[in-house]
C-alpha cells in the first residue's frame, strides 16, 4: 500500500493502475504522476553490461534539431559554471567544457574512464552524497538530461539541486512525459487485453532502463511549485529516433508515432528551463546568453 504521492504529497491514495510482472505502476489521482513499486535501483541498472549495450545512445545528447534550436541559447554560454547530473559518458559536457567550468555527477563507476579520457571533472557515486559536497549557490546552469525519472525521490533531489544554483542560475530538466501517443497506445493495448499484452507498456514506461517515474506537465508543475522553482521555458518533443535504435523498421514506427504526436501537439519528452522563485539578490532576468558555436 502506498500511503502518499511522492511528488505532490496529496492525501489521496495513489491507485495501482497497471499491475505488471515483478512490479506495478501507480498513478496519483491528484497530480497524475506515475511511479513504480518496488523502485528500481539505478546503481544496479547501470552496470557494465548495460553501458556496453547502450553506449551508442549514451555517447550522444538526445536532442532533435528543434529541441537543440530552442534550448541551445540556454547552454551555449561562456565563462559559466555548469553541472550536468547523470552525465554519462560526458557527451553534453564535452560540448560546453572549452568555454566553461564544468562538473559531472554520475552514479556509475563504469563511466569514470570515459570522463577521465575526455578530461571532464566528475564525481562518481550516490547523487545526494555528491550534491552535499558542492557549495550552495555555486552553479550558473545545472542540467538533468533523462535523469529525473530515474531518481528514487525526485522532489527531494530537485530541492537539493535548486540550492546549488546561483541567484540567476538556470536549471534544465528533460524527462519523460506519458501524455503522448506512444504511451496512450501502449496503455490502450494493456487495457483491452486485460493486462495480458503488457510488453508495449513495459517498454514505454521503461523500468528496465531504470525509470521509476513518468510525468505529465501538471505533475512537474506541482514538483516545481513545492520546490519554489519557476518555469522560464517549456518544450514538448521527442527523442531523435536515430538515438534510440539502429533498427530501420523500429525507427519508421517511432517516426509515425512522432508525427501523430506533432499533429496533436504532444511528445514523449517534456523539457523545462527553470529559475528560482524570488531570487535572494538583485539578479538579472533569466535571459539566454548570446549564442556561441560549440
Ligand atoms: Zn501526486
PDB file of C-alpha atoms and ligand atoms in Angstrom:
ATOM      1  CA  UNK A   1       0.000   0.000   0.000  1.00  0.00           C
ATOM      2  CA  UNK A   2       1.356   3.448  -0.966  1.00  0.00           C
ATOM      3  CA  UNK A   3       0.326   5.991   1.653  1.00  0.00           C
ATOM      4  CA  UNK A   4       1.019   9.176  -0.307  1.00  0.00           C
ATOM      5  CA  UNK A   5       2.190  10.594  -3.614  1.00  0.00           C
ATOM      6  CA  UNK A   6       5.980  11.147  -3.598  1.00  0.00           C
ATOM      7  CA  UNK A   7       5.633  14.198  -5.829  1.00  0.00           C
ATOM      8  CA  UNK A   8       2.654  16.286  -4.651  1.00  0.00           C
ATOM      9  CA  UNK A   9       2.214  14.835  -1.121  1.00  0.00           C
ATOM     10  CA  UNK A  10      -1.561  14.655  -1.505  1.00  0.00           C
ATOM     11  CA  UNK A  11      -3.613  12.651   0.972  1.00  0.00           C
ATOM     12  CA  UNK A  12      -5.377  10.925  -1.921  1.00  0.00           C
ATOM     13  CA  UNK A  13      -4.021   7.401  -2.115  1.00  0.00           C
ATOM     14  CA  UNK A  14      -2.278   6.675  -5.424  1.00  0.00           C
ATOM     15  CA  UNK A  15      -4.030   3.899  -7.354  1.00  0.00           C
ATOM     16  CA  UNK A  16      -2.366   0.739  -8.580  1.00  0.00           C
ATOM     17  CA  UNK A  17      -3.040   1.356 -12.261  1.00  0.00           C
ATOM     18  CA  UNK A  18      -1.029  -1.262 -14.117  1.00  0.00           C
ATOM     19  CA  UNK A  19      -0.027  -4.482 -12.294  1.00  0.00           C
ATOM     20  CA  UNK A  20       2.925  -5.999 -14.189  1.00  0.00           C
ATOM     21  CA  UNK A  21       5.239  -8.968 -13.686  1.00  0.00           C
ATOM     22  CA  UNK A  22       7.511  -8.107 -10.748  1.00  0.00           C
ATOM     23  CA  UNK A  23       6.237  -4.582 -10.178  1.00  0.00           C
ATOM     24  CA  UNK A  24       3.244  -2.252 -10.509  1.00  0.00           C
ATOM     25  CA  UNK A  25       2.720   1.237 -11.889  1.00  0.00           C
ATOM     26  CA  UNK A  26       0.769   3.564  -9.577  1.00  0.00           C
ATOM     27  CA  UNK A  27      -0.910   6.831 -10.543  1.00  0.00           C
ATOM     28  CA  UNK A  28      -1.504   9.797  -8.266  1.00  0.00           C
ATOM     29  CA  UNK A  29      -5.137  10.873  -8.562  1.00  0.00           C
ATOM     30  CA  UNK A  30      -4.172  14.455  -7.832  1.00  0.00           C
ATOM     31  CA  UNK A  31      -1.009  15.358  -9.813  1.00  0.00           C
ATOM     32  CA  UNK A  32      -1.194  12.331 -12.198  1.00  0.00           C
ATOM     33  CA  UNK A  33       2.438  11.288 -11.622  1.00  0.00           C
ATOM     34  CA  UNK A  34       3.012   7.625 -12.469  1.00  0.00           C
ATOM     35  CA  UNK A  35       5.592   5.700 -10.465  1.00  0.00           C
ATOM     36  CA  UNK A  36       6.621   2.112  -9.837  1.00  0.00           C
ATOM     37  CA  UNK A  37       6.800  -0.006  -6.726  1.00  0.00           C
ATOM     38  CA  UNK A  38       9.169  -1.507  -5.960  1.00  0.00           C
ATOM     39  CA  UNK A  39      11.569   1.192  -7.083  1.00  0.00           C
ATOM     40  CA  UNK A  40      14.385   0.086  -9.347  1.00  0.00           C
ATOM     41  CA  UNK A  41      17.963   0.664  -8.163  1.00  0.00           C
ATOM     42  CA  UNK A  42      19.789   2.569 -10.893  1.00  0.00           C
ATOM     43  CA  UNK A  43      23.140   1.611  -9.381  1.00  0.00           C
ATOM     44  CA  UNK A  44      22.287  -1.921 -10.459  1.00  0.00           C
ATOM     45  CA  UNK A  45      20.776  -0.960 -13.831  1.00  0.00           C
ATOM     46  CA  UNK A  46      23.846   0.970 -14.904  1.00  0.00           C
ATOM     47  CA  UNK A  47      26.225  -1.902 -14.605  1.00  0.00           C
ATOM     48  CA  UNK A  48      28.926  -2.592 -17.172  1.00  0.00           C
ATOM     49  CA  UNK A  49      26.775  -4.787 -19.324  1.00  0.00           C
ATOM     50  CA  UNK A  50      24.017  -2.187 -19.660  1.00  0.00           C
ATOM     51  CA  UNK A  51      26.520   0.507 -20.517  1.00  0.00           C
ATOM     52  CA  UNK A  52      28.184  -1.602 -23.170  1.00  0.00           C
ATOM     53  CA  UNK A  53      24.886  -2.356 -24.888  1.00  0.00           C
ATOM     54  CA  UNK A  54      23.700   1.254 -24.687  1.00  0.00           C
ATOM     55  CA  UNK A  55      26.950   3.063 -25.407  1.00  0.00           C
ATOM     56  CA  UNK A  56      25.943   4.395 -28.857  1.00  0.00           C
ATOM     57  CA  UNK A  57      22.917   6.018 -27.190  1.00  0.00           C
ATOM     58  CA  UNK A  58      24.809   7.272 -24.168  1.00  0.00           C
ATOM     59  CA  UNK A  59      27.512   8.809 -26.357  1.00  0.00           C
ATOM     60  CA  UNK A  60      25.109  11.342 -27.800  1.00  0.00           C
ATOM     61  CA  UNK A  61      22.809  14.013 -26.455  1.00  0.00           C
ATOM     62  CA  UNK A  62      19.313  13.005 -27.496  1.00  0.00           C
ATOM     63  CA  UNK A  63      18.150  16.432 -28.702  1.00  0.00           C
ATOM     64  CA  UNK A  64      16.451  16.641 -32.062  1.00  0.00           C
ATOM     65  CA  UNK A  65      17.038  19.706 -34.271  1.00  0.00           C
ATOM     66  CA  UNK A  66      14.021  21.617 -32.962  1.00  0.00           C
ATOM     67  CA  UNK A  67      14.909  20.968 -29.329  1.00  0.00           C
ATOM     68  CA  UNK A  68      18.531  21.931 -29.950  1.00  0.00           C
ATOM     69  CA  UNK A  69      17.468  25.189 -31.599  1.00  0.00           C
ATOM     70  CA  UNK A  70      15.159  26.102 -28.722  1.00  0.00           C
ATOM     71  CA  UNK A  71      17.390  25.012 -25.859  1.00  0.00           C
ATOM     72  CA  UNK A  72      20.904  25.769 -27.071  1.00  0.00           C
ATOM     73  CA  UNK A  73      20.694  29.505 -26.226  1.00  0.00           C
ATOM     74  CA  UNK A  74      20.484  28.420 -22.578  1.00  0.00           C
ATOM     75  CA  UNK A  75      23.553  26.180 -22.643  1.00  0.00           C
ATOM     76  CA  UNK A  76      25.727  27.678 -25.407  1.00  0.00           C
ATOM     77  CA  UNK A  77      27.267  30.057 -22.875  1.00  0.00           C
ATOM     78  CA  UNK A  78      30.735  31.240 -21.923  1.00  0.00           C
ATOM     79  CA  UNK A  79      32.521  31.658 -18.611  1.00  0.00           C
ATOM     80  CA  UNK A  80      29.800  29.895 -16.600  1.00  0.00           C
ATOM     81  CA  UNK A  81      29.835  27.120 -14.019  1.00  0.00           C
ATOM     82  CA  UNK A  82      27.898  24.171 -15.423  1.00  0.00           C
ATOM     83  CA  UNK A  83      26.905  20.991 -13.596  1.00  0.00           C
ATOM     84  CA  UNK A  84      25.491  18.014 -15.512  1.00  0.00           C
ATOM     85  CA  UNK A  85      23.795  15.459 -13.261  1.00  0.00           C
ATOM     86  CA  UNK A  86      23.784  11.932 -14.669  1.00  0.00           C
ATOM     87  CA  UNK A  87      26.484  12.999 -17.100  1.00  0.00           C
ATOM     88  CA  UNK A  88      27.042   9.501 -18.520  1.00  0.00           C
ATOM     89  CA  UNK A  89      29.986   9.428 -20.887  1.00  0.00           C
ATOM     90  CA  UNK A  90      30.128  13.228 -20.829  1.00  0.00           C
ATOM     91  CA  UNK A  91      28.530  13.867 -24.212  1.00  0.00           C
ATOM     92  CA  UNK A  92      26.827  17.086 -23.071  1.00  0.00           C
ATOM     93  CA  UNK A  93      29.722  18.454 -21.024  1.00  0.00           C
ATOM     94  CA  UNK A  94      32.104  17.739 -23.901  1.00  0.00           C
ATOM     95  CA  UNK A  95      30.162  20.260 -25.972  1.00  0.00           C
ATOM     96  CA  UNK A  96      30.452  23.066 -23.390  1.00  0.00           C
ATOM     97  CA  UNK A  97      33.667  22.345 -21.491  1.00  0.00           C
ATOM     98  CA  UNK A  98      36.012  24.534 -23.574  1.00  0.00           C
ATOM     99  CA  UNK A  99      34.171  27.771 -22.767  1.00  0.00           C
ATOM    100  CA  UNK A 100      33.015  26.996 -19.215  1.00  0.00           C
ATOM    101  CA  UNK A 101      33.901  25.441 -15.860  1.00  0.00           C
ATOM    102  CA  UNK A 102      32.148  22.075 -15.875  1.00  0.00           C
ATOM    103  CA  UNK A 103      31.453  19.249 -13.449  1.00  0.00           C
ATOM    104  CA  UNK A 104      29.677  15.954 -13.991  1.00  0.00           C
ATOM    105  CA  UNK A 105      27.944  13.769 -11.407  1.00  0.00           C
ATOM    106  CA  UNK A 106      27.416  10.152 -12.322  1.00  0.00           C
ATOM    107  CA  UNK A 107      26.103   7.143 -10.417  1.00  0.00           C
ATOM    108  CA  UNK A 108      28.099   4.538 -12.316  1.00  0.00           C
ATOM    109  CA  UNK A 109      31.783   3.893 -11.765  1.00  0.00           C
ATOM    110  CA  UNK A 110      31.826   2.412 -15.254  1.00  0.00           C
ATOM    111  CA  UNK A 111      31.682   5.877 -16.811  1.00  0.00           C
ATOM    112  CA  UNK A 112      34.717   7.188 -14.992  1.00  0.00           C
ATOM    113  CA  UNK A 113      37.200   6.049 -17.649  1.00  0.00           C
ATOM    114  CA  UNK A 114      35.234   7.814 -20.437  1.00  0.00           C
ATOM    115  CA  UNK A 115      35.032  11.006 -18.399  1.00  0.00           C
ATOM    116  CA  UNK A 116      38.702  10.943 -17.497  1.00  0.00           C
ATOM    117  CA  UNK A 117      39.650  10.300 -21.142  1.00  0.00           C
ATOM    118  CA  UNK A 118      37.589  13.362 -22.106  1.00  0.00           C
ATOM    119  CA  UNK A 119      39.188  15.491 -19.333  1.00  0.00           C
ATOM    120  CA  UNK A 120      35.824  16.107 -17.677  1.00  0.00           C
ATOM    121  CA  UNK A 121      35.947  16.727 -13.905  1.00  0.00           C
ATOM    122  CA  UNK A 122      33.441  14.408 -12.280  1.00  0.00           C
ATOM    123  CA  UNK A 123      32.126  12.858  -9.087  1.00  0.00           C
ATOM    124  CA  UNK A 124      31.057   9.218  -9.134  1.00  0.00           C
ATOM    125  CA  UNK A 125      28.528   7.760  -6.707  1.00  0.00           C
ATOM    126  CA  UNK A 126      25.255   8.448  -4.958  1.00  0.00           C
ATOM    127  CA  UNK A 127      23.733  11.701  -6.229  1.00  0.00           C
ATOM    128  CA  UNK A 128      22.595  13.056  -2.872  1.00  0.00           C
ATOM    129  CA  UNK A 129      26.029  12.426  -1.309  1.00  0.00           C
ATOM    130  CA  UNK A 130      27.735  14.156  -4.251  1.00  0.00           C
ATOM    131  CA  UNK A 131      25.425  17.186  -4.049  1.00  0.00           C
ATOM    132  CA  UNK A 132      26.179  17.606  -0.340  1.00  0.00           C
ATOM    133  CA  UNK A 133      29.853  18.185  -1.234  1.00  0.00           C
ATOM    134  CA  UNK A 134      29.018  21.147  -3.512  1.00  0.00           C
ATOM    135  CA  UNK A 135      28.629  24.643  -2.013  1.00  0.00           C
ATOM    136  CA  UNK A 136      25.174  26.202  -2.230  1.00  0.00           C
ATOM    137  CA  UNK A 137      24.588  28.894  -4.862  1.00  0.00           C
ATOM    138  CA  UNK A 138      27.583  27.734  -6.926  1.00  0.00           C
ATOM    139  CA  UNK A 139      26.368  26.809 -10.419  1.00  0.00           C
ATOM    140  CA  UNK A 140      25.043  29.078 -13.172  1.00  0.00           C
ATOM    141  CA  UNK A 141      23.500  26.163 -15.037  1.00  0.00           C
ATOM    142  CA  UNK A 142      22.520  22.683 -13.880  1.00  0.00           C
ATOM    143  CA  UNK A 143      21.201  20.109 -16.339  1.00  0.00           C
ATOM    144  CA  UNK A 144      19.313  16.849 -15.826  1.00  0.00           C
ATOM    145  CA  UNK A 145      19.014  15.178 -19.227  1.00  0.00           C
ATOM    146  CA  UNK A 146      16.952  11.956 -18.886  1.00  0.00           C
ATOM    147  CA  UNK A 147      17.604  11.823 -15.131  1.00  0.00           C
ATOM    148  CA  UNK A 148      14.558  12.940 -13.108  1.00  0.00           C
ATOM    149  CA  UNK A 149      12.553   9.813 -13.999  1.00  0.00           C
ATOM    150  CA  UNK A 150      15.354   7.577 -12.679  1.00  0.00           C
ATOM    151  CA  UNK A 151      15.551   9.061  -9.186  1.00  0.00           C
ATOM    152  CA  UNK A 152      14.073   7.406  -6.090  1.00  0.00           C
ATOM    153  CA  UNK A 153      12.945  10.813  -4.744  1.00  0.00           C
ATOM    154  CA  UNK A 154      12.698  13.500  -7.477  1.00  0.00           C
ATOM    155  CA  UNK A 155      11.104  16.004  -5.072  1.00  0.00           C
ATOM    156  CA  UNK A 156      13.960  15.874  -2.564  1.00  0.00           C
ATOM    157  CA  UNK A 157      16.696  15.928  -5.214  1.00  0.00           C
ATOM    158  CA  UNK A 158      15.096  18.826  -7.120  1.00  0.00           C
ATOM    159  CA  UNK A 159      15.172  20.840  -3.883  1.00  0.00           C
ATOM    160  CA  UNK A 160      18.825  19.984  -3.286  1.00  0.00           C
ATOM    161  CA  UNK A 161      19.682  20.882  -6.881  1.00  0.00           C
ATOM    162  CA  UNK A 162      17.888  24.228  -6.613  1.00  0.00           C
ATOM    163  CA  UNK A 163      20.067  25.128  -3.639  1.00  0.00           C
ATOM    164  CA  UNK A 164      23.185  24.697  -5.787  1.00  0.00           C
ATOM    165  CA  UNK A 165      22.002  27.325  -8.307  1.00  0.00           C
ATOM    166  CA  UNK A 166      23.434  30.830  -8.237  1.00  0.00           C
ATOM    167  CA  UNK A 167      20.809  33.593  -7.739  1.00  0.00           C
ATOM    168  CA  UNK A 168      20.319  33.948 -11.507  1.00  0.00           C
ATOM    169  CA  UNK A 169      21.124  30.282 -12.225  1.00  0.00           C
ATOM    170  CA  UNK A 170      19.070  28.131 -14.569  1.00  0.00           C
ATOM    171  CA  UNK A 171      18.052  24.511 -14.320  1.00  0.00           C
ATOM    172  CA  UNK A 172      17.209  22.379 -17.378  1.00  0.00           C
ATOM    173  CA  UNK A 173      15.084  19.289 -16.780  1.00  0.00           C
ATOM    174  CA  UNK A 174      14.469  16.921 -19.723  1.00  0.00           C
ATOM    175  CA  UNK A 175      12.289  13.988 -18.698  1.00  0.00           C
ATOM    176  CA  UNK A 176       9.620  11.517 -19.779  1.00  0.00           C
ATOM    177  CA  UNK A 177       6.048  12.599 -20.426  1.00  0.00           C
ATOM    178  CA  UNK A 178       3.336   9.954 -20.666  1.00  0.00           C
ATOM    179  CA  UNK A 179       0.705  12.310 -22.116  1.00  0.00           C
ATOM    180  CA  UNK A 180       1.619  11.275 -25.670  1.00  0.00           C
ATOM    181  CA  UNK A 181       0.539   8.902 -28.453  1.00  0.00           C
ATOM    182  CA  UNK A 182       3.082   6.156 -27.701  1.00  0.00           C
ATOM    183  CA  UNK A 183       2.071   5.876 -24.045  1.00  0.00           C
ATOM    184  CA  UNK A 184      -1.628   6.131 -24.940  1.00  0.00           C
ATOM    185  CA  UNK A 185      -1.308   3.290 -27.459  1.00  0.00           C
ATOM    186  CA  UNK A 186       0.704   1.112 -25.043  1.00  0.00           C
ATOM    187  CA  UNK A 187      -1.796   1.673 -22.226  1.00  0.00           C
ATOM    188  CA  UNK A 188      -4.774   1.010 -24.505  1.00  0.00           C
ATOM    189  CA  UNK A 189      -3.288  -2.308 -25.640  1.00  0.00           C
ATOM    190  CA  UNK A 190      -2.764  -3.231 -21.976  1.00  0.00           C
ATOM    191  CA  UNK A 191      -6.330  -2.326 -21.048  1.00  0.00           C
ATOM    192  CA  UNK A 192      -8.169  -4.039 -23.919  1.00  0.00           C
ATOM    193  CA  UNK A 193      -6.139  -7.230 -23.370  1.00  0.00           C
ATOM    194  CA  UNK A 194      -6.894  -7.112 -19.616  1.00  0.00           C
ATOM    195  CA  UNK A 195      -3.189  -6.791 -18.869  1.00  0.00           C
ATOM    196  CA  UNK A 196      -2.103  -9.804 -20.925  1.00  0.00           C
ATOM    197  CA  UNK A 197      -0.381  -7.763 -23.660  1.00  0.00           C
ATOM    198  CA  UNK A 198       1.885  -5.773 -21.386  1.00  0.00           C
ATOM    199  CA  UNK A 199       5.203  -5.640 -23.248  1.00  0.00           C
ATOM    200  CA  UNK A 200       4.490  -2.330 -25.005  1.00  0.00           C
ATOM    201  CA  UNK A 201       3.557  -0.668 -21.747  1.00  0.00           C
ATOM    202  CA  UNK A 202       6.652  -2.065 -20.060  1.00  0.00           C
ATOM    203  CA  UNK A 203       8.829  -0.768 -22.903  1.00  0.00           C
ATOM    204  CA  UNK A 204       7.085   2.607 -22.880  1.00  0.00           C
ATOM    205  CA  UNK A 205       7.466   3.102 -19.115  1.00  0.00           C
ATOM    206  CA  UNK A 206      10.977   1.604 -19.289  1.00  0.00           C
ATOM    207  CA  UNK A 207      11.563   0.462 -15.720  1.00  0.00           C
ATOM    208  CA  UNK A 208      14.120  -1.947 -17.177  1.00  0.00           C
ATOM    209  CA  UNK A 209      16.143   1.083 -18.256  1.00  0.00           C
ATOM    210  CA  UNK A 210      15.903   2.480 -14.719  1.00  0.00           C
ATOM    211  CA  UNK A 211      12.746   4.599 -14.881  1.00  0.00           C
ATOM    212  CA  UNK A 212      10.922   4.965 -11.566  1.00  0.00           C
ATOM    213  CA  UNK A 213       8.618   7.785 -12.726  1.00  0.00           C
ATOM    214  CA  UNK A 214       6.690   9.040 -15.746  1.00  0.00           C
ATOM    215  CA  UNK A 215       5.330  12.571 -15.536  1.00  0.00           C
ATOM    216  CA  UNK A 216       2.894  14.899 -17.262  1.00  0.00           C
ATOM    217  CA  UNK A 217       3.134  18.691 -17.381  1.00  0.00           C
ATOM    218  CA  UNK A 218       0.832  19.106 -14.370  1.00  0.00           C
ATOM    219  CA  UNK A 219       2.790  16.756 -12.122  1.00  0.00           C
ATOM    220  CA  UNK A 220       6.031  18.579 -12.898  1.00  0.00           C
ATOM    221  CA  UNK A 221       4.378  21.915 -12.140  1.00  0.00           C
ATOM    222  CA  UNK A 222       3.492  20.579  -8.669  1.00  0.00           C
ATOM    223  CA  UNK A 223       7.062  19.403  -8.189  1.00  0.00           C
ATOM    224  CA  UNK A 224       8.457  22.805  -9.159  1.00  0.00           C
ATOM    225  CA  UNK A 225       5.960  24.823  -7.113  1.00  0.00           C
ATOM    226  CA  UNK A 226       6.743  22.814  -3.964  1.00  0.00           C
ATOM    227  CA  UNK A 227      10.442  23.491  -4.576  1.00  0.00           C
ATOM    228  CA  UNK A 228       9.915  27.211  -5.354  1.00  0.00           C
ATOM    229  CA  UNK A 229      11.053  26.922  -8.936  1.00  0.00           C
ATOM    230  CA  UNK A 230       9.550  28.869 -11.816  1.00  0.00           C
ATOM    231  CA  UNK A 231       9.310  27.810 -15.470  1.00  0.00           C
ATOM    232  CA  UNK A 232      11.216  30.058 -17.887  1.00  0.00           C
ATOM    233  CA  UNK A 233      10.647  27.907 -20.968  1.00  0.00           C
ATOM    234  CA  UNK A 234       8.623  24.800 -21.696  1.00  0.00           C
ATOM    235  CA  UNK A 235       9.092  22.373 -24.586  1.00  0.00           C
ATOM    236  CA  UNK A 236       7.273  19.147 -25.518  1.00  0.00           C
ATOM    237  CA  UNK A 237       9.150  16.999 -28.011  1.00  0.00           C
ATOM    238  CA  UNK A 238      10.504  13.535 -28.788  1.00  0.00           C
ATOM    239  CA  UNK A 239      13.921  11.933 -28.563  1.00  0.00           C
ATOM    240  CA  UNK A 240      15.538  11.738 -32.005  1.00  0.00           C
ATOM    241  CA  UNK A 241      14.644   8.238 -33.256  1.00  0.00           C
ATOM    242  CA  UNK A 242      18.154   7.584 -34.540  1.00  0.00           C
ATOM    243  CA  UNK A 243      19.388   7.935 -30.970  1.00  0.00           C
ATOM    244  CA  UNK A 244      17.027   5.235 -29.711  1.00  0.00           C
ATOM    245  CA  UNK A 245      17.526   2.448 -32.228  1.00  0.00           C
ATOM    246  CA  UNK A 246      19.546   1.330 -35.234  1.00  0.00           C
ATOM    247  CA  UNK A 247      16.651  -0.814 -36.476  1.00  0.00           C
ATOM    248  CA  UNK A 248      15.063   0.751 -39.568  1.00  0.00           C
ATOM    249  CA  UNK A 249      11.579  -0.788 -39.061  1.00  0.00           C
ATOM    250  CA  UNK A 250      11.560   0.363 -35.429  1.00  0.00           C
ATOM    251  CA  UNK A 251      12.631   3.844 -36.480  1.00  0.00           C
ATOM    252  CA  UNK A 252       9.819   4.020 -39.045  1.00  0.00           C
ATOM    253  CA  UNK A 253       7.262   3.043 -36.393  1.00  0.00           C
ATOM    254  CA  UNK A 254       8.697   5.597 -33.967  1.00  0.00           C
ATOM    255  CA  UNK A 255       8.551   8.309 -36.616  1.00  0.00           C
ATOM    256  CA  UNK A 256       4.872   7.505 -37.277  1.00  0.00           C
ATOM    257  CA  UNK A 257       4.114   7.983 -33.595  1.00  0.00           C
ATOM    258  CA  UNK A 258       6.233  11.144 -33.556  1.00  0.00           C
ATOM    259  CA  UNK A 259       4.204  12.506 -36.486  1.00  0.00           C
ATOM    260  CA  UNK A 260       0.977  11.801 -34.581  1.00  0.00           C
ATOM    261  CA  UNK A 261       2.497  13.495 -31.527  1.00  0.00           C
ATOM    262  CA  UNK A 262       3.397  16.570 -33.576  1.00  0.00           C
ATOM    263  CA  UNK A 263      -0.078  16.823 -35.112  1.00  0.00           C
ATOM    264  CA  UNK A 264      -1.628  16.717 -31.639  1.00  0.00           C
ATOM    265  CA  UNK A 265       0.965  18.978 -30.024  1.00  0.00           C
ATOM    266  CA  UNK A 266       2.236  16.117 -27.870  1.00  0.00           C
ATOM    267  CA  UNK A 267       5.573  14.397 -27.248  1.00  0.00           C
ATOM    268  CA  UNK A 268       7.154  11.714 -25.090  1.00  0.00           C
ATOM    269  CA  UNK A 269       9.651  14.210 -23.728  1.00  0.00           C
ATOM    270  CA  UNK A 270       8.897  17.279 -21.698  1.00  0.00           C
ATOM    271  CA  UNK A 271      11.626  19.814 -21.070  1.00  0.00           C
ATOM    272  CA  UNK A 272      11.636  22.829 -18.786  1.00  0.00           C
ATOM    273  CA  UNK A 273      14.118  25.598 -18.234  1.00  0.00           C
ATOM    274  CA  UNK A 274      13.644  26.806 -14.658  1.00  0.00           C
ATOM    275  CA  UNK A 275      14.839  29.517 -12.323  1.00  0.00           C
ATOM    276  CA  UNK A 276      14.444  30.074  -8.607  1.00  0.00           C
ATOM    277  CA  UNK A 277      11.367  31.964  -7.446  1.00  0.00           C
ATOM    278  CA  UNK A 278      12.156  35.207  -5.618  1.00  0.00           C
ATOM    279  CA  UNK A 279      15.951  35.110  -6.009  1.00  0.00           C
ATOM    280  CA  UNK A 280      17.618  36.376  -2.861  1.00  0.00           C
ATOM    281  CA  UNK A 281      19.618  39.039  -4.653  1.00  0.00           C
ATOM    282  CA  UNK A 282      19.095  41.572  -7.423  1.00  0.00           C
ATOM    283  CA  UNK A 283      19.738  39.110 -10.217  1.00  0.00           C
ATOM    284  CA  UNK A 284      19.468  39.692 -13.898  1.00  0.00           C
ATOM    285  CA  UNK A 285      16.384  38.252 -15.576  1.00  0.00           C
ATOM    286  CA  UNK A 286      16.823  34.698 -16.800  1.00  0.00           C
ATOM    287  CA  UNK A 287      17.509  35.505 -20.414  1.00  0.00           C
ATOM    288  CA  UNK A 288      19.553  33.131 -22.525  1.00  0.00           C
ATOM    289  CA  UNK A 289      23.130  34.178 -23.141  1.00  0.00           C
ATOM    290  CA  UNK A 290      24.421  35.180 -26.522  1.00  0.00           C
ATOM    291  CA  UNK A 291      24.633  32.074 -28.663  1.00  0.00           C
ATOM    292  CA  UNK A 292      28.078  30.746 -29.423  1.00  0.00           C
ATOM    293  CA  UNK A 293      29.005  27.825 -31.586  1.00  0.00           C
ATOM    294  CA  UNK A 294      30.080  24.636 -29.844  1.00  0.00           C
TER     295      UNK A 294
HETATM  296 ZN1  LIG B   1       0.677  13.453  -6.762  1.00  0.00          ZN
END
